[in-house]
PDB file of C-alpha atoms and ligand atoms in Angstrom:
ATOM      1  CA  MET O   1     -90.844 -82.357 -18.883  1.00  0.00           C
ATOM      2  CA  GLY O   2     -91.002 -82.097 -22.651  1.00  0.00           C
ATOM      3  CA  ARG O   3     -88.723 -79.105 -22.482  1.00  0.00           C
ATOM      4  CA  GLY O   4     -85.520 -81.095 -22.809  1.00  0.00           C
ATOM      5  CA  LYS O   5     -83.124 -80.809 -25.668  1.00  0.00           C
ATOM      6  CA  VAL O   6     -85.592 -80.301 -28.486  1.00  0.00           C
ATOM      7  CA  GLN O   7     -84.470 -77.294 -30.499  1.00  0.00           C
ATOM      8  CA  ARG O   8     -86.623 -74.608 -32.003  1.00  0.00           C
ATOM      9  CA  THR O   9     -86.050 -71.425 -33.939  1.00  0.00           C
ATOM     10  CA  CYS O  10     -86.902 -68.009 -32.535  1.00  0.00           C
ATOM     11  CA  LEU O  11     -89.177 -66.407 -35.107  1.00  0.00           C
ATOM     12  CA  GLY O  12     -87.653 -63.034 -34.246  1.00  0.00           C
ATOM     13  CA  CYS O  13     -83.872 -63.388 -34.410  1.00  0.00           C
ATOM     14  CA  ARG O  14     -83.937 -66.818 -36.151  1.00  0.00           C
ATOM     15  CA  GLN O  15     -81.500 -68.303 -33.619  1.00  0.00           C
ATOM     16  CA  VAL O  16     -81.910 -71.997 -32.903  1.00  0.00           C
ATOM     17  CA  ARG O  17     -82.078 -72.703 -29.179  1.00  0.00           C
ATOM     18  CA  ASP O  18     -83.198 -75.390 -26.757  1.00  0.00           C
ATOM     19  CA  GLN O  19     -86.968 -75.307 -26.649  1.00  0.00           C
ATOM     20  CA  GLY O  20     -86.842 -74.723 -22.877  1.00  0.00           C
ATOM     21  CA  ASP O  21     -85.003 -71.439 -23.424  1.00  0.00           C
ATOM     22  CA  LEU O  22     -87.738 -70.099 -25.664  1.00  0.00           C
ATOM     23  CA  ILE O  23     -91.250 -68.859 -25.002  1.00  0.00           C
ATOM     24  CA  ARG O  24     -93.940 -70.906 -26.707  1.00  0.00           C
ATOM     25  CA  PHE O  25     -96.977 -69.186 -28.167  1.00  0.00           C
ATOM     26  CA  VAL O  26    -100.120 -70.827 -29.425  1.00  0.00           C
ATOM     27  CA  CYS O  27    -103.033 -69.496 -31.408  1.00  0.00           C
ATOM     28  CA  PRO O  28    -106.453 -71.081 -30.825  1.00  0.00           C
ATOM     29  CA  PRO O  29    -109.097 -70.837 -33.571  1.00  0.00           C
ATOM     30  CA  ASP O  30    -110.328 -67.438 -32.361  1.00  0.00           C
ATOM     31  CA  GLY O  31    -106.976 -65.997 -33.448  1.00  0.00           C
ATOM     32  CA  THR O  32    -105.777 -64.827 -30.017  1.00  0.00           C
ATOM     33  CA  ILE O  33    -102.061 -65.211 -29.409  1.00  0.00           C
ATOM     34  CA  LEU O  34    -101.564 -66.949 -26.068  1.00  0.00           C
ATOM     35  CA  VAL O  35     -98.394 -67.423 -24.063  1.00  0.00           C
ATOM     36  CA  ASP O  36     -98.012 -71.147 -23.430  1.00  0.00           C
ATOM     37  CA  TYR O  37     -95.402 -70.733 -20.766  1.00  0.00           C
ATOM     38  CA  ARG O  38     -95.258 -74.352 -19.584  1.00  0.00           C
ATOM     39  CA  HIS O  39     -95.289 -75.717 -23.147  1.00  0.00           C
ATOM     40  CA  ARG O  40     -98.443 -77.671 -22.430  1.00  0.00           C
ATOM     41  CA  LEU O  41    -101.160 -76.372 -24.712  1.00  0.00           C
ATOM     42  CA  PRO O  42    -102.055 -78.462 -27.734  1.00  0.00           C
ATOM     43  CA  GLY O  43    -101.656 -77.443 -31.307  1.00  0.00           C
ATOM     44  CA  ARG O  44     -98.975 -75.779 -33.331  1.00  0.00           C
ATOM     45  CA  GLY O  45     -96.530 -73.618 -31.415  1.00  0.00           C
ATOM     46  CA  ALA O  46     -94.442 -70.605 -32.346  1.00  0.00           C
ATOM     47  CA  TYR O  47     -91.300 -69.683 -30.442  1.00  0.00           C
ATOM     48  CA  ALA O  48     -89.414 -66.571 -29.426  1.00  0.00           C
ATOM     49  CA  CYS O  49     -86.525 -65.717 -27.103  1.00  0.00           C
ATOM     50  CA  LEU O  50     -87.164 -64.175 -23.694  1.00  0.00           C
ATOM     51  CA  GLU O  51     -86.083 -60.781 -24.991  1.00  0.00           C
ATOM     52  CA  GLN O  52     -88.684 -58.236 -25.980  1.00  0.00           C
ATOM     53  CA  ASP O  53     -86.623 -57.370 -29.068  1.00  0.00           C
ATOM     54  CA  CYS O  54     -87.371 -60.814 -30.429  1.00  0.00           C
ATOM     55  CA  ILE O  55     -91.099 -60.512 -29.715  1.00  0.00           C
ATOM     56  CA  ASP O  56     -91.014 -57.092 -31.405  1.00  0.00           C
ATOM     57  CA  GLN O  57     -89.479 -58.616 -34.495  1.00  0.00           C
ATOM     58  CA  VAL O  58     -91.972 -61.495 -34.571  1.00  0.00           C
ATOM     59  CA  LEU O  59     -94.843 -59.012 -34.568  1.00  0.00           C
ATOM     60  CA  ARG O  60     -93.219 -56.582 -36.995  1.00  0.00           C
ATOM     61  CA  LYS O  61     -92.528 -59.322 -39.519  1.00  0.00           C
ATOM     62  CA  ARG O  62     -96.025 -60.764 -38.966  1.00  0.00           C
ATOM     63  CA  GLN O  63     -94.447 -64.111 -38.216  1.00  0.00           C
ATOM     64  CA  PHE O  64     -97.352 -65.387 -36.144  1.00  0.00           C
ATOM     65  CA  ASN O  65     -99.675 -65.260 -39.158  1.00  0.00           C
ATOM     66  CA  ARG O  66     -97.128 -67.248 -41.111  1.00  0.00           C
ATOM     67  CA  ALA O  67     -96.516 -69.771 -38.315  1.00  0.00           C
ATOM     68  CA  PHE O  68    -100.174 -70.376 -37.537  1.00  0.00           C
ATOM     69  CA  HIS O  69    -101.445 -70.079 -41.127  1.00  0.00           C
ATOM     70  CA  ARG O  70    -104.131 -67.661 -40.101  1.00  0.00           C
ATOM     71  CA  GLU O  71    -104.829 -64.004 -39.440  1.00  0.00           C
ATOM     72  CA  CYS O  72    -103.957 -63.637 -35.748  1.00  0.00           C
ATOM     73  CA  THR O  73    -105.617 -60.991 -33.600  1.00  0.00           C
ATOM     74  CA  PRO O  74    -103.274 -57.988 -33.434  1.00  0.00           C
ATOM     75  CA  VAL O  75    -101.509 -57.590 -30.110  1.00  0.00           C
ATOM     76  CA  SER O  76     -98.834 -55.130 -29.032  1.00  0.00           C
ATOM     77  CA  SER O  77     -95.368 -56.257 -28.117  1.00  0.00           C
ATOM     78  CA  ASN O  78     -95.787 -54.706 -24.657  1.00  0.00           C
ATOM     79  CA  GLU O  79     -99.015 -56.557 -24.052  1.00  0.00           C
ATOM     80  CA  LEU O  80     -97.514 -59.855 -25.123  1.00  0.00           C
ATOM     81  CA  PHE O  81     -94.368 -59.311 -23.130  1.00  0.00           C
ATOM     82  CA  GLU O  82     -96.426 -58.442 -20.060  1.00  0.00           C
ATOM     83  CA  SER O  83     -98.253 -61.773 -20.461  1.00  0.00           C
ATOM     84  CA  VAL O  84     -94.885 -63.516 -20.491  1.00  0.00           C
ATOM     85  CA  ARG O  85     -93.895 -61.792 -17.250  1.00  0.00           C
ATOM     86  CA  LEU O  86     -97.220 -62.628 -15.636  1.00  0.00           C
ATOM     87  CA  ALA O  87     -96.770 -66.271 -16.601  1.00  0.00           C
ATOM     88  CA  MET O  88     -93.342 -66.235 -14.953  1.00  0.00           C
ATOM     89  CA  LEU O  89     -94.710 -64.650 -11.776  1.00  0.00           C
ATOM     90  CA  GLU O  90     -97.479 -67.211 -11.700  1.00  0.00           C
ATOM     91  CA  ARG O  91     -94.959 -70.007 -12.062  1.00  0.00           C
ATOM     92  CA  MET O  92     -92.835 -68.599  -9.224  1.00  0.00           C
ATOM     93  CA  GLU O  93     -95.932 -68.268  -7.020  1.00  0.00           C
ATOM     94  CA  ASN O  94     -96.794 -71.896  -7.783  1.00  0.00           C
ATOM     95  CA  LEU O  95     -93.313 -73.006  -6.811  1.00  0.00           C
ATOM     96  CA  LEU O  96     -93.524 -71.079  -3.529  1.00  0.00           C
ATOM     97  CA  GLY O  97     -96.900 -72.702  -2.857  1.00  0.00           C
ATOM     98  CA  MET O  98     -95.420 -76.131  -3.562  1.00  0.00           C
ATOM     99  CA  ALA O  99     -92.483 -75.371  -1.274  1.00  0.00           C
ATOM    100  CA  ARG O 100     -94.850 -74.567   1.548  1.00  0.00           C
ATOM    101  CA  LYS O 101     -96.921 -77.709   1.021  1.00  0.00           C
ATOM    102  CA  SER O 102     -93.849 -79.905   0.998  1.00  0.00           C
ATOM    103  CA  GLY O 103     -92.336 -78.257   4.068  1.00  0.00           C
ATOM    104  CA  GLN O 104     -89.474 -76.686   2.115  1.00  0.00           C
ATOM    105  CA  SER O 105     -90.149 -73.108   3.086  1.00  0.00           C
ATOM    106  CA  THR O 106     -90.002 -71.008   6.235  1.00  0.00           C
ATOM    107  CA  ALA O 107     -92.067 -67.840   6.602  1.00  0.00           C
ATOM    108  CA  GLY O 108     -91.508 -64.767   8.745  1.00  0.00           C
ATOM    109  CA  SER O 109     -88.337 -62.908   9.657  1.00  0.00           C
ATOM    110  CA  ASN O 110     -87.751 -64.569  13.046  1.00  0.00           C
ATOM    111  CA  ALA O 111     -88.264 -68.069  11.659  1.00  0.00           C
ATOM    112  CA  VAL O 112     -86.015 -67.272   8.697  1.00  0.00           C
ATOM    113  CA  LEU O 113     -83.280 -65.887  10.976  1.00  0.00           C
ATOM    114  CA  ALA O 114     -83.514 -69.038  13.080  1.00  0.00           C
ATOM    115  CA  ALA O 115     -83.363 -71.241   9.975  1.00  0.00           C
ATOM    116  CA  LEU O 116     -80.198 -69.395   8.899  1.00  0.00           C
ATOM    117  CA  ASP O 117     -78.590 -70.346  12.197  1.00  0.00           C
ATOM    118  CA  ARG O 118     -79.220 -74.054  11.727  1.00  0.00           C
ATOM    119  CA  SER O 119     -76.983 -76.374   9.783  1.00  0.00           C
ATOM    120  CA  GLY O 120     -78.069 -76.755   6.174  1.00  0.00           C
ATOM    121  CA  PRO O 121     -79.358 -73.171   6.001  1.00  0.00           C
ATOM    122  CA  PRO O 122     -81.889 -72.052   3.351  1.00  0.00           C
ATOM    123  CA  ALA O 123     -80.699 -71.630  -0.231  1.00  0.00           C
ATOM    124  CA  VAL O 124     -82.974 -68.771  -1.238  1.00  0.00           C
ATOM    125  CA  ILE O 125     -84.454 -65.863   0.708  1.00  0.00           C
ATOM    126  CA  VAL O 126     -87.426 -64.127  -0.878  1.00  0.00           C
ATOM    127  CA  PHE O 127     -88.177 -60.653   0.462  1.00  0.00           C
ATOM    128  CA  ALA O 128     -91.461 -58.920  -0.221  1.00  0.00           C
ATOM    129  CA  LYS O 129     -90.792 -55.728  -2.186  1.00  0.00           C
ATOM    130  CA  ASP O 130     -92.535 -53.786   0.592  1.00  0.00           C
ATOM    131  CA  VAL O 131     -90.497 -55.353   3.415  1.00  0.00           C
ATOM    132  CA  SER O 132     -89.302 -52.812   5.996  1.00  0.00           C
ATOM    133  CA  VAL O 133     -85.707 -51.698   5.546  1.00  0.00           C
ATOM    134  CA  GLY O 134     -84.769 -52.808   9.069  1.00  0.00           C
ATOM    135  CA  VAL O 135     -85.980 -56.379   8.581  1.00  0.00           C
ATOM    136  CA  ALA O 136     -84.451 -56.612   5.112  1.00  0.00           C
ATOM    137  CA  GLU O 137     -81.015 -55.460   6.299  1.00  0.00           C
ATOM    138  CA  LYS O 138     -80.958 -57.767   9.274  1.00  0.00           C
ATOM    139  CA  VAL O 139     -82.017 -60.876   7.358  1.00  0.00           C
ATOM    140  CA  GLU O 140     -79.985 -60.095   4.257  1.00  0.00           C
ATOM    141  CA  ARG O 141     -76.778 -59.638   6.232  1.00  0.00           C
ATOM    142  CA  LYS O 142     -77.135 -63.054   7.775  1.00  0.00           C
ATOM    143  CA  ALA O 143     -78.307 -64.649   4.534  1.00  0.00           C
ATOM    144  CA  ARG O 144     -75.298 -63.369   2.596  1.00  0.00           C
ATOM    145  CA  HIS O 145     -73.060 -64.718   5.300  1.00  0.00           C
ATOM    146  CA  HIS O 146     -74.553 -68.173   4.586  1.00  0.00           C
ATOM    147  CA  ASP O 147     -74.407 -67.741   0.795  1.00  0.00           C
ATOM    148  CA  ALA O 148     -78.176 -67.789   0.457  1.00  0.00           C
ATOM    149  CA  GLU O 149     -79.471 -66.057  -2.659  1.00  0.00           C
ATOM    150  CA  CYS O 150     -81.502 -62.955  -1.748  1.00  0.00           C
ATOM    151  CA  LEU O 151     -84.166 -61.570  -4.024  1.00  0.00           C
ATOM    152  CA  TYR O 152     -87.070 -59.149  -3.872  1.00  0.00           C
ATOM    153  CA  LEU O 153     -90.368 -60.248  -5.339  1.00  0.00           C
ATOM    154  CA  LEU O 154     -94.127 -59.744  -4.892  1.00  0.00           C
ATOM    155  CA  ASP O 155     -95.543 -57.987  -1.826  1.00  0.00           C
ATOM    156  CA  LYS O 156     -96.264 -58.898   1.789  1.00  0.00           C
ATOM    157  CA  VAL O 157     -99.902 -59.762   1.146  1.00  0.00           C
ATOM    158  CA  THR O 158     -99.081 -62.086  -1.761  1.00  0.00           C
ATOM    159  CA  LEU O 159     -96.198 -63.762   0.082  1.00  0.00           C
ATOM    160  CA  GLY O 160     -98.597 -64.083   3.021  1.00  0.00           C
ATOM    161  CA  ARG O 161    -101.215 -65.789   0.876  1.00  0.00           C
ATOM    162  CA  LEU O 162     -98.554 -68.195  -0.380  1.00  0.00           C
ATOM    163  CA  SER O 163     -97.440 -69.024   3.138  1.00  0.00           C
ATOM    164  CA  GLY O 164    -100.840 -69.278   4.822  1.00  0.00           C
ATOM    165  CA  ARG O 165    -100.620 -65.995   6.722  1.00  0.00           C
ATOM    166  CA  SER O 166    -102.209 -62.605   6.279  1.00  0.00           C
ATOM    167  CA  GLU O 167     -98.846 -61.005   5.507  1.00  0.00           C
ATOM    168  CA  CYS O 168     -95.307 -62.220   5.127  1.00  0.00           C
ATOM    169  CA  SER O 169     -92.300 -60.006   4.506  1.00  0.00           C
ATOM    170  CA  VAL O 170     -89.649 -62.692   4.148  1.00  0.00           C
ATOM    171  CA  LEU O 171     -89.635 -66.319   3.201  1.00  0.00           C
ATOM    172  CA  ALA O 172     -86.840 -68.870   2.948  1.00  0.00           C
ATOM    173  CA  LEU O 173     -86.560 -71.891   0.657  1.00  0.00           C
ATOM    174  CA  SER O 174     -84.513 -74.930   1.659  1.00  0.00           C
ATOM    175  CA  GLY O 175     -81.900 -76.093  -0.802  1.00  0.00           C
ATOM    176  CA  GLY O 176     -83.062 -78.687  -3.336  1.00  0.00           C
ATOM    177  CA  THR O 177     -84.621 -79.116  -6.749  1.00  0.00           C
ATOM    178  CA  LEU O 178     -87.551 -76.872  -5.904  1.00  0.00           C
ATOM    179  CA  ALA O 179     -85.278 -74.000  -4.880  1.00  0.00           C
ATOM    180  CA  GLU O 180     -83.239 -74.606  -8.038  1.00  0.00           C
ATOM    181  CA  ALA O 181     -86.362 -74.473 -10.207  1.00  0.00           C
ATOM    182  CA  PHE O 182     -87.374 -71.283  -8.466  1.00  0.00           C
ATOM    183  CA  LEU O 183     -83.979 -69.666  -9.024  1.00  0.00           C
ATOM    184  CA  LEU O 184     -83.980 -70.661 -12.672  1.00  0.00           C
ATOM    185  CA  GLU O 185     -87.364 -69.008 -13.069  1.00  0.00           C
ATOM    186  CA  TRP O 186     -86.157 -65.936 -11.221  1.00  0.00           C
ATOM    187  CA  LYS O 187     -83.193 -65.617 -13.581  1.00  0.00           C
ATOM    188  CA  ARG O 188     -85.482 -65.867 -16.595  1.00  0.00           C
ATOM    189  CA  TYR O 189     -87.699 -63.220 -15.061  1.00  0.00           C
ATOM    190  CA  CYS O 190     -84.693 -60.938 -14.535  1.00  0.00           C
ATOM    191  CA  ARG O 191     -83.819 -61.392 -18.200  1.00  0.00           C
ATOM    192  CA  THR O 192     -87.242 -60.090 -19.182  1.00  0.00           C
ATOM    193  CA  LEU O 193     -86.609 -57.053 -16.992  1.00  0.00           C
ATOM    194  CA  GLY O 194     -83.279 -56.518 -18.731  1.00  0.00           C
ATOM    195  CA  GLU O 195     -81.443 -57.188 -15.468  1.00  0.00           C
ATOM    196  CA  ASN O 196     -78.735 -59.646 -16.315  1.00  0.00           C
TER     197      ASN O 196
HETATM  198 ZN1  LIG P   1     -84.706 -64.447 -30.588  1.00  0.00          ZN
END
């Protein structure tokens, strides 16, 4: 999807990487630096690694001004990095929404436990961060037994919204390209949290 093997340089550490492994930033005429997470916005782009160190360096060396040939609106590294994380969360929410629409997800602890008992069990189990300990332990034990990846993300209300319920504490994704895309995104997100 345009994020193939094209290589770009991180303006922070100067390493050359596949474009898909870098965050793209754009700067519209008003000078605001925007995170173009899906690499879809028009115009010149500037790139940085997923690590905040690299974004720090880009800002410290005023590389955006150089890349965009204009005076960009000042922004803090924390602010920019938070925008990157939000873009990742948004992407993961979109993928969960797509999974539901295409019948590739199962919501609710009982349904997830039942899905784990069937052949071709789910590949990924997403727990709301505010799931009760009892439910989490029960589902996670069974999930690990079936080699399903377990992760904790969002809250019950948000997972509920994404699965057409008022609340949802656990959700399972069937194996396939969608689950793979979701896991890839999750790993990137973990990198931004320094967990990897
Ligand atoms: Zn870098």
